[in-house]
Short mmCIF file of C-alpha atoms in Angstrom, two decimals:
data_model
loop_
_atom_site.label_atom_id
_atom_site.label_comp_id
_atom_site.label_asym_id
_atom_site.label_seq_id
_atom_site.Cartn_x
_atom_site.Cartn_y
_atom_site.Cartn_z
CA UNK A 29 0.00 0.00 0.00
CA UNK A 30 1.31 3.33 -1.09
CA UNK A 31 1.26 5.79 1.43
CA UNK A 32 -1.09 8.20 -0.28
CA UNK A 33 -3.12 5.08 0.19
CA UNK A 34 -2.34 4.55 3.71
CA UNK A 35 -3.01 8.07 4.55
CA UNK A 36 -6.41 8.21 2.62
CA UNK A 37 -7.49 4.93 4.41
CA UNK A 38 -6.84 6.35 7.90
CA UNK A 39 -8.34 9.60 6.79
CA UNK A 40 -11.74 7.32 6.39
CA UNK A 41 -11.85 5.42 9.36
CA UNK A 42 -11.03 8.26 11.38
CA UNK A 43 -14.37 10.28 9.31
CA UNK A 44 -16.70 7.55 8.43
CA UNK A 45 -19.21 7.83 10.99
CA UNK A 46 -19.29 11.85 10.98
CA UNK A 47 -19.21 11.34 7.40
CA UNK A 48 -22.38 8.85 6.80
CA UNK A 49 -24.66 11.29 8.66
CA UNK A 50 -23.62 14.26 6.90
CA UNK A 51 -22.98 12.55 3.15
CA UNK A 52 -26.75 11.23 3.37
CA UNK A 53 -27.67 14.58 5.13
CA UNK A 54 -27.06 15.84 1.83
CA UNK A 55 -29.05 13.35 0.01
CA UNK A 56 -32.22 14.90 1.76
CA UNK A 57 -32.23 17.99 -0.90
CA UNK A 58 -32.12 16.20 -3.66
CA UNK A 59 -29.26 16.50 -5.63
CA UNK A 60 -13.01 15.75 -6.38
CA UNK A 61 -10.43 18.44 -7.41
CA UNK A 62 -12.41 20.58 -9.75
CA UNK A 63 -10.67 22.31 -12.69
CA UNK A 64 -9.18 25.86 -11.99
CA UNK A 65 -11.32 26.88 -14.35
CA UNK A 66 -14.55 26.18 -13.07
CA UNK A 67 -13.36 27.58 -9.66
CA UNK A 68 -12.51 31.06 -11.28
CA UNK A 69 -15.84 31.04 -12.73
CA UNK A 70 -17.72 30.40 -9.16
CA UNK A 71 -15.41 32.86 -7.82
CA UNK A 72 -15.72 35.60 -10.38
CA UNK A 73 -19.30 34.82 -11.47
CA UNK A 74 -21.19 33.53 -8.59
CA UNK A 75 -22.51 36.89 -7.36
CA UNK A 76 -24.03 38.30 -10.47
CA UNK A 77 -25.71 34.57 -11.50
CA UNK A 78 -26.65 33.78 -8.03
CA UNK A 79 -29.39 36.12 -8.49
CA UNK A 80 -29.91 35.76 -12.04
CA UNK A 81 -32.53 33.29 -12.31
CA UNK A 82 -35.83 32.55 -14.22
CA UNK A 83 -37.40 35.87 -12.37
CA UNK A 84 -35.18 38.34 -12.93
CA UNK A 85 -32.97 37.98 -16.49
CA UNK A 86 -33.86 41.77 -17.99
CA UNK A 87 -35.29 39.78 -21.25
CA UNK A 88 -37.96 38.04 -19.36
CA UNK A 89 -40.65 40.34 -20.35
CA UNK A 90 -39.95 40.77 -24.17
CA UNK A 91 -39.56 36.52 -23.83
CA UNK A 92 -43.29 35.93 -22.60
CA UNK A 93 -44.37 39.02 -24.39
CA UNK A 94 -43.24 37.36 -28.05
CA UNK A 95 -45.34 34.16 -26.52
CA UNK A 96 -48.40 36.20 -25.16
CA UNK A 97 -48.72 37.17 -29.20
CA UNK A 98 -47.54 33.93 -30.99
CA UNK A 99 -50.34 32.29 -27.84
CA UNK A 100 -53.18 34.86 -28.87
CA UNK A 101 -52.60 33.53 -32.52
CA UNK A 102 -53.32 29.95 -32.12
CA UNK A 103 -49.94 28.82 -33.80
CA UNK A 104 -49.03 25.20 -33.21
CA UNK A 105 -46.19 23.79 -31.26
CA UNK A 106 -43.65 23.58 -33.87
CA UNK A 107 -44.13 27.54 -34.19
CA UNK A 108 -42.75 27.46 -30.54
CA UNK A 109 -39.61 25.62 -31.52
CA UNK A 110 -38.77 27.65 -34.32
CA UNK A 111 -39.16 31.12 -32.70
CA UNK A 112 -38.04 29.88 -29.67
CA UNK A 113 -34.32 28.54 -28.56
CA UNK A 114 -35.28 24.99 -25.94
CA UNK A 115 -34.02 26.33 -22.96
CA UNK A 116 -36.56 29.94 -23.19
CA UNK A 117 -39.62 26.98 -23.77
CA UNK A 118 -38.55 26.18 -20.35
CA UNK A 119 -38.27 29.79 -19.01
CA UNK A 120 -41.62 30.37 -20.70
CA UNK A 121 -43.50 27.58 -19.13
CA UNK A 122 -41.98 28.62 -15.65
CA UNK A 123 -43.22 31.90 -16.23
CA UNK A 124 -46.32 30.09 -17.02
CA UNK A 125 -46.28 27.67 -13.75
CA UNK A 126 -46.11 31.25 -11.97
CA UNK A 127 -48.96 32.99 -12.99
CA UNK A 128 -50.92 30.22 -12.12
CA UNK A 129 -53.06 30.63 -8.97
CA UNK A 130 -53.46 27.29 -8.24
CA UNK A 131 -50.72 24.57 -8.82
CA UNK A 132 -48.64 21.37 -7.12
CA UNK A 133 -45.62 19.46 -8.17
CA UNK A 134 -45.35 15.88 -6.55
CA UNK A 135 -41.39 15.11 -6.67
CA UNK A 136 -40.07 11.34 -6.09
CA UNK A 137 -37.04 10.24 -6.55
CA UNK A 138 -33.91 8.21 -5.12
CA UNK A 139 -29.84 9.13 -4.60
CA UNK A 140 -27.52 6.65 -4.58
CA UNK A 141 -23.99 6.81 -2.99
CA UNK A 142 -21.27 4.49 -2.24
CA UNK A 143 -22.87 3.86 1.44
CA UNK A 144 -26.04 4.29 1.48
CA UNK A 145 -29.27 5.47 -0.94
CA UNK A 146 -32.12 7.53 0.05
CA UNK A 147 -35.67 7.91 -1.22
CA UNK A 148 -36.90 11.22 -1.72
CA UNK A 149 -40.56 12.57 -1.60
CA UNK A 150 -41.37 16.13 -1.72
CA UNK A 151 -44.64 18.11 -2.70
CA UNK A 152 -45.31 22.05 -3.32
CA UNK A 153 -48.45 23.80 -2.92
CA UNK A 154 -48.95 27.67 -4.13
CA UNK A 155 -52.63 28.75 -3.63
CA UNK A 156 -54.12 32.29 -3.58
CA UNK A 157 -50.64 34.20 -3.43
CA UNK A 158 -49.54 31.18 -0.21
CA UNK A 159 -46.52 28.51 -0.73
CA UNK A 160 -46.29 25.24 0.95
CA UNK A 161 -43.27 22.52 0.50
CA UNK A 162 -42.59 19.33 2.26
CA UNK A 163 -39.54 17.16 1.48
CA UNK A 164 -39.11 13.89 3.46
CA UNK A 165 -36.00 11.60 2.98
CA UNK A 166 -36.06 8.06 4.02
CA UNK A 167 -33.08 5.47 4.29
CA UNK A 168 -30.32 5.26 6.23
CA UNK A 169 -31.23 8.68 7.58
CA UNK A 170 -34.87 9.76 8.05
CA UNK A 171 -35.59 13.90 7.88
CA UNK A 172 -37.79 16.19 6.68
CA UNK A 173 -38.13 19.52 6.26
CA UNK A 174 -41.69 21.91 5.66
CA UNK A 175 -41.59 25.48 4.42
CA UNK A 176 -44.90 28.02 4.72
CA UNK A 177 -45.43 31.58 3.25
CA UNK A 178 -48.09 34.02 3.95
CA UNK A 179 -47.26 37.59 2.41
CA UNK A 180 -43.23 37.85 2.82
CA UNK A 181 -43.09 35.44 6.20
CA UNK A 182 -42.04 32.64 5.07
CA UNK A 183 -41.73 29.65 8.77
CA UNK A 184 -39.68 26.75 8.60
CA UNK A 185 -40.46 23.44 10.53
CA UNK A 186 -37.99 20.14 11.17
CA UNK A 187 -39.64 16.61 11.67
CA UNK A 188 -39.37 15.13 14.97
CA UNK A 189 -39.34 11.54 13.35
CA UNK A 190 -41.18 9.90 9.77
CA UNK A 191 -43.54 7.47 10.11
CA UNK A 192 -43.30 6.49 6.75
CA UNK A 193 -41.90 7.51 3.22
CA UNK A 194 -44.43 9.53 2.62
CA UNK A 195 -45.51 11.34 6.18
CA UNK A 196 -43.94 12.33 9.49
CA UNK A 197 -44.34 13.89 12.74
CA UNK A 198 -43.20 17.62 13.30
CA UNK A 199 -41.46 19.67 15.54
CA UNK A 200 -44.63 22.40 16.66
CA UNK A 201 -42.35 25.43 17.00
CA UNK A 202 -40.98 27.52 14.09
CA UNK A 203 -37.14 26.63 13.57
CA UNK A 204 -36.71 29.58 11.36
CA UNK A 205 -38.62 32.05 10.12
CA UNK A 206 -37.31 34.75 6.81
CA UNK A 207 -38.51 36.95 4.52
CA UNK A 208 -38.04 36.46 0.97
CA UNK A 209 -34.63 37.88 0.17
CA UNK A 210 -33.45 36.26 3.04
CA UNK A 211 -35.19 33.04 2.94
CA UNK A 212 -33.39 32.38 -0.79
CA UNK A 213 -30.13 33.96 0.33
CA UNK A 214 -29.90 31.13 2.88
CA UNK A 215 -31.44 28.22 1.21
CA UNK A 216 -30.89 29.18 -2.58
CA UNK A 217 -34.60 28.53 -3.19
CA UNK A 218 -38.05 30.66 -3.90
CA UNK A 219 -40.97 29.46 -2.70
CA UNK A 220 -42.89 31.34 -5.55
CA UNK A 221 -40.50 29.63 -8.47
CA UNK A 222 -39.49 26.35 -6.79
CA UNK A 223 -36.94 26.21 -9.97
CA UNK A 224 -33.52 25.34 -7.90
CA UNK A 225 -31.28 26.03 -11.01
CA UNK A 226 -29.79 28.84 -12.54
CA UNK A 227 -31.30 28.91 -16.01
CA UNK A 228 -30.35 31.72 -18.57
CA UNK A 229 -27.85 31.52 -21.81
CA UNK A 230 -24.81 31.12 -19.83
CA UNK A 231 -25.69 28.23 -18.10
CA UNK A 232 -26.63 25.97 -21.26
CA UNK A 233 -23.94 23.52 -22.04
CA UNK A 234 -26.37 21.50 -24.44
CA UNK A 235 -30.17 21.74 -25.46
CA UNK A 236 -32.46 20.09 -27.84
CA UNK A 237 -36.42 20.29 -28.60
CA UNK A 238 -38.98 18.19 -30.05
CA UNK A 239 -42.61 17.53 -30.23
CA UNK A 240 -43.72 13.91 -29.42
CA UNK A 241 -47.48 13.07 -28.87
CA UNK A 242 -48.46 16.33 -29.07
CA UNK A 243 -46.61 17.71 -26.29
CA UNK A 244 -43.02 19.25 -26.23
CA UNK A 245 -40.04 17.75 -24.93
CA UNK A 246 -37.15 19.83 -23.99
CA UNK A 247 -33.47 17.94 -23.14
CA UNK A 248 -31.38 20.58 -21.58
CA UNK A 249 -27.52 19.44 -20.36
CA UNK A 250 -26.72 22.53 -17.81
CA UNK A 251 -23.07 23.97 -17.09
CA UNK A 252 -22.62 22.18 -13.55
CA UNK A 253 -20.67 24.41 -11.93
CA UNK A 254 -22.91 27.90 -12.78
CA UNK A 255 -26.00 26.15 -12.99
CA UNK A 256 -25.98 24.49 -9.22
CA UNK A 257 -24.72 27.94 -7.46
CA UNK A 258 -28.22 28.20 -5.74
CA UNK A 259 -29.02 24.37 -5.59
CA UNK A 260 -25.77 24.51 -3.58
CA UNK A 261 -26.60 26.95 -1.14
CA UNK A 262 -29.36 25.00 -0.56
CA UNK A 263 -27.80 21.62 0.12
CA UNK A 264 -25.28 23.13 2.32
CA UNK A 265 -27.49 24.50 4.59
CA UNK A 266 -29.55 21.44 5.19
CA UNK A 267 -26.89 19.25 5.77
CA UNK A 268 -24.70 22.15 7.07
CA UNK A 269 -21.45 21.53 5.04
CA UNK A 270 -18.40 23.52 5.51
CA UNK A 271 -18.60 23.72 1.65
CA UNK A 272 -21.43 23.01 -1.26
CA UNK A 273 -21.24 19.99 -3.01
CA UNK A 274 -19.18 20.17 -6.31
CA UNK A 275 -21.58 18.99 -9.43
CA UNK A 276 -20.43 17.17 -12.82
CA UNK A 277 -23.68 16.59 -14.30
CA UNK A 278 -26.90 18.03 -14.60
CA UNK A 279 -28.79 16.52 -17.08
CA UNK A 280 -32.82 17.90 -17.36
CA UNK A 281 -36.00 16.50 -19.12
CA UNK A 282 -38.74 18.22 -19.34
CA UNK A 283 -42.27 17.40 -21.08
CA UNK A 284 -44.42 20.70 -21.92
CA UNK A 285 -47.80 21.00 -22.88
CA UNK A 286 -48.44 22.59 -26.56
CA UNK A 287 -49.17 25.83 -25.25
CA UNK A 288 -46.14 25.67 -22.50
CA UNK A 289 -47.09 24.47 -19.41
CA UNK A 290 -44.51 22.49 -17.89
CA UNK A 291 -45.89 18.71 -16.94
CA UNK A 292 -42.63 17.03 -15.97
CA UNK A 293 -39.29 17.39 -15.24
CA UNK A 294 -36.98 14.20 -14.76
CA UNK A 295 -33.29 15.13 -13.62
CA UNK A 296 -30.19 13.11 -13.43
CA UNK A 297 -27.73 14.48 -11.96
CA UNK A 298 -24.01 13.47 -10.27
CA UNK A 299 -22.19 15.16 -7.49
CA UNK A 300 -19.77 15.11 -5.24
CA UNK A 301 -19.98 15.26 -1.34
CA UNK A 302 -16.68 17.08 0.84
CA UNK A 303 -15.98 15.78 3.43
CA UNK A 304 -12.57 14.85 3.87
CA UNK A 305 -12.66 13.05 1.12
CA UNK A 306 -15.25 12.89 -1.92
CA UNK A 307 -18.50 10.83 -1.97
CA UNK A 308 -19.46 10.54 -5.65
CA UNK A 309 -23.32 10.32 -5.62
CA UNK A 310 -26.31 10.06 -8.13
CA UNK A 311 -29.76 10.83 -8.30
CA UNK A 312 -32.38 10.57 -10.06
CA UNK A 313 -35.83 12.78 -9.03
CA UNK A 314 -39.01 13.01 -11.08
CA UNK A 315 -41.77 16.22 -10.34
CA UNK A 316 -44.92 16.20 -12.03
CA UNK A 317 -46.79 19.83 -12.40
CA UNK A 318 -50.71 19.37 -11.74
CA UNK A 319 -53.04 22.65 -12.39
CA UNK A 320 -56.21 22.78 -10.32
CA UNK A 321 -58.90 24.53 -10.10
CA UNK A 322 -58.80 23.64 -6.03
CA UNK A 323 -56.33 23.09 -3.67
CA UNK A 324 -55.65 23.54 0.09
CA UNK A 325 -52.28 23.69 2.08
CA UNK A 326 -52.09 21.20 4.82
CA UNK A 327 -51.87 21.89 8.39
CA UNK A 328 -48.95 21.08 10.24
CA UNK A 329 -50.96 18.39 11.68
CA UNK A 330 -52.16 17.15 8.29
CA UNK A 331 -50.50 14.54 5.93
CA UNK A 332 -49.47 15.34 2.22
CA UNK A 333 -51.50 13.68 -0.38
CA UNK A 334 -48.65 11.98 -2.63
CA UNK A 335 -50.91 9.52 -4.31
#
């Protein structure tokens, strides 16, 4: 045994346990040396794309304004790819998804990691101007996490145990509580656009667009490193990692409607967890976008409907 070997062998057993709980920690939000490259860009870049998401590129308007018309004018689907680029059908329909008054997506999914795989359920509820989200993570580790905004108060809760995949038992007082800045300056997240990735020209390393059965599907390939600069504020503060997780891959599918409402998304995705050393780790997470006429946020006392 060499004694880089040695050295990273006695690194682990010294780590492992503290490791585990914070590697699968990570797994909840569902998600080594990086090029110099990529850590110039996070350096350089991260402050202006941070905060340069779906809601606030300066071309948003003119984007769903040219829709609004080509909409208004009945024009079919494979209008929409040819005036469009794939990754604005995306922007569009999230733009779409927010004007909406009434909407859920149901997210399942699992991560898998060299010691251990989680399975991830997660809904969110906006009704009437007020945001709900519940993600619950069950494996070797067993959290979840609920989020509720009324106005700009936005209360966070912690599970005190889950009973089962898809429910659990929570912690009555408020952890946290935020307003909106803050709220996505800490976990990289709105709860209006529950979109966790940076998504604008710069952060496109591949995208394609096609209609199949009368709906659209978009395959975007996002630059890891600039895409994930919110996703990874997120993950670090829920597993609270001296560091965010470094990405490789983000691969998205998503399947819009004709006029460009946005029905599914499935991700793939690969990162690595610091910790000492680096926990490769993949997941795979599907959310489905309903639109209803109806829909109530649940009481802290009240299960989530994931059926």
């Amino acid at each position: 045994m060499t004694l880089k070997k040695l050295e990273l062998c006695c690194m682990e057993t010294k780590v492992k346990k503290t490791s585990i709980l914070l590697i699968v920690s990570t797994l909840v939000v569902v998600g080594s040396g990086a090029l110099l490259g990529l850590i110039l860009g996070r350096k350089f870049f991260a402050q202006d794309l941070s905060n340069w998401n779906v809601e606030v590129d300066e071309k948003d308007d003119e984007l769903y304004e040219k829709f609004i018309k080509l909409n208004n004018s009945k024009v079919n689907s494979a209008k929409y790819l040819s005036e469009f680029r794939p990754y604005q059908l995306v922007k569009i329909g999230l733009m779409n998804f927010d004007k909406a008054s009434n909407a859920q997506i149901t997210t399942t999914g699992t991560v898998n990691a060299s010691i251990a795989n989680q399975t991830i359920n997660s809904k969110y509820i906006k009704t009437n101007n007020s945001y709900f989200s519940e993600s619950l993570s069950s494996g070797l580790m067993k959290i979840g996490w609920r989020f509720y905004q009324t106005d700009d108060e936005i209360k966070v809760y912690k599970s005190s145990k889950l009973k089962n995949t898809e429910s659990a038992e929570w912690i009555s007082e408020v952890k946290e509580t935020y307003n909106s800045d803050t709220f996505k300056e800490t976990w990289g997240k709105s709860m209006k656009i529950p979109f966790i990735y940076t998504l604008n020209y710069l952060t496109i390393d591949k995208e394609s667009s096609k209609i199949e059965n009368e709906n659209i599907i978009v395959n975007l390939s996002l630059k890891p490193d600039l895409s994930t600069i919110n996703y990874g504020k997120q993950m670090k503060k829920t597993s609270d990692l001296s560091d965010v997780p470094t990405f490789s891959l983000v691969n998205l599918k998503l399947t819009l409607s004709s006029n460009l409402t946005i029905l599914k998304n499935d991700i793939y995705e690969e990162y690595g967890v610091p910790y000492g050393f680096t926990v490769q780790t993949k997941g795979t997470i599907t959310e489905n976008y309903t639109y209803l006429e109806n829909i109530s946020i649940p009481s802290l006392s009240e299960d989530v409907e994931y059926k």
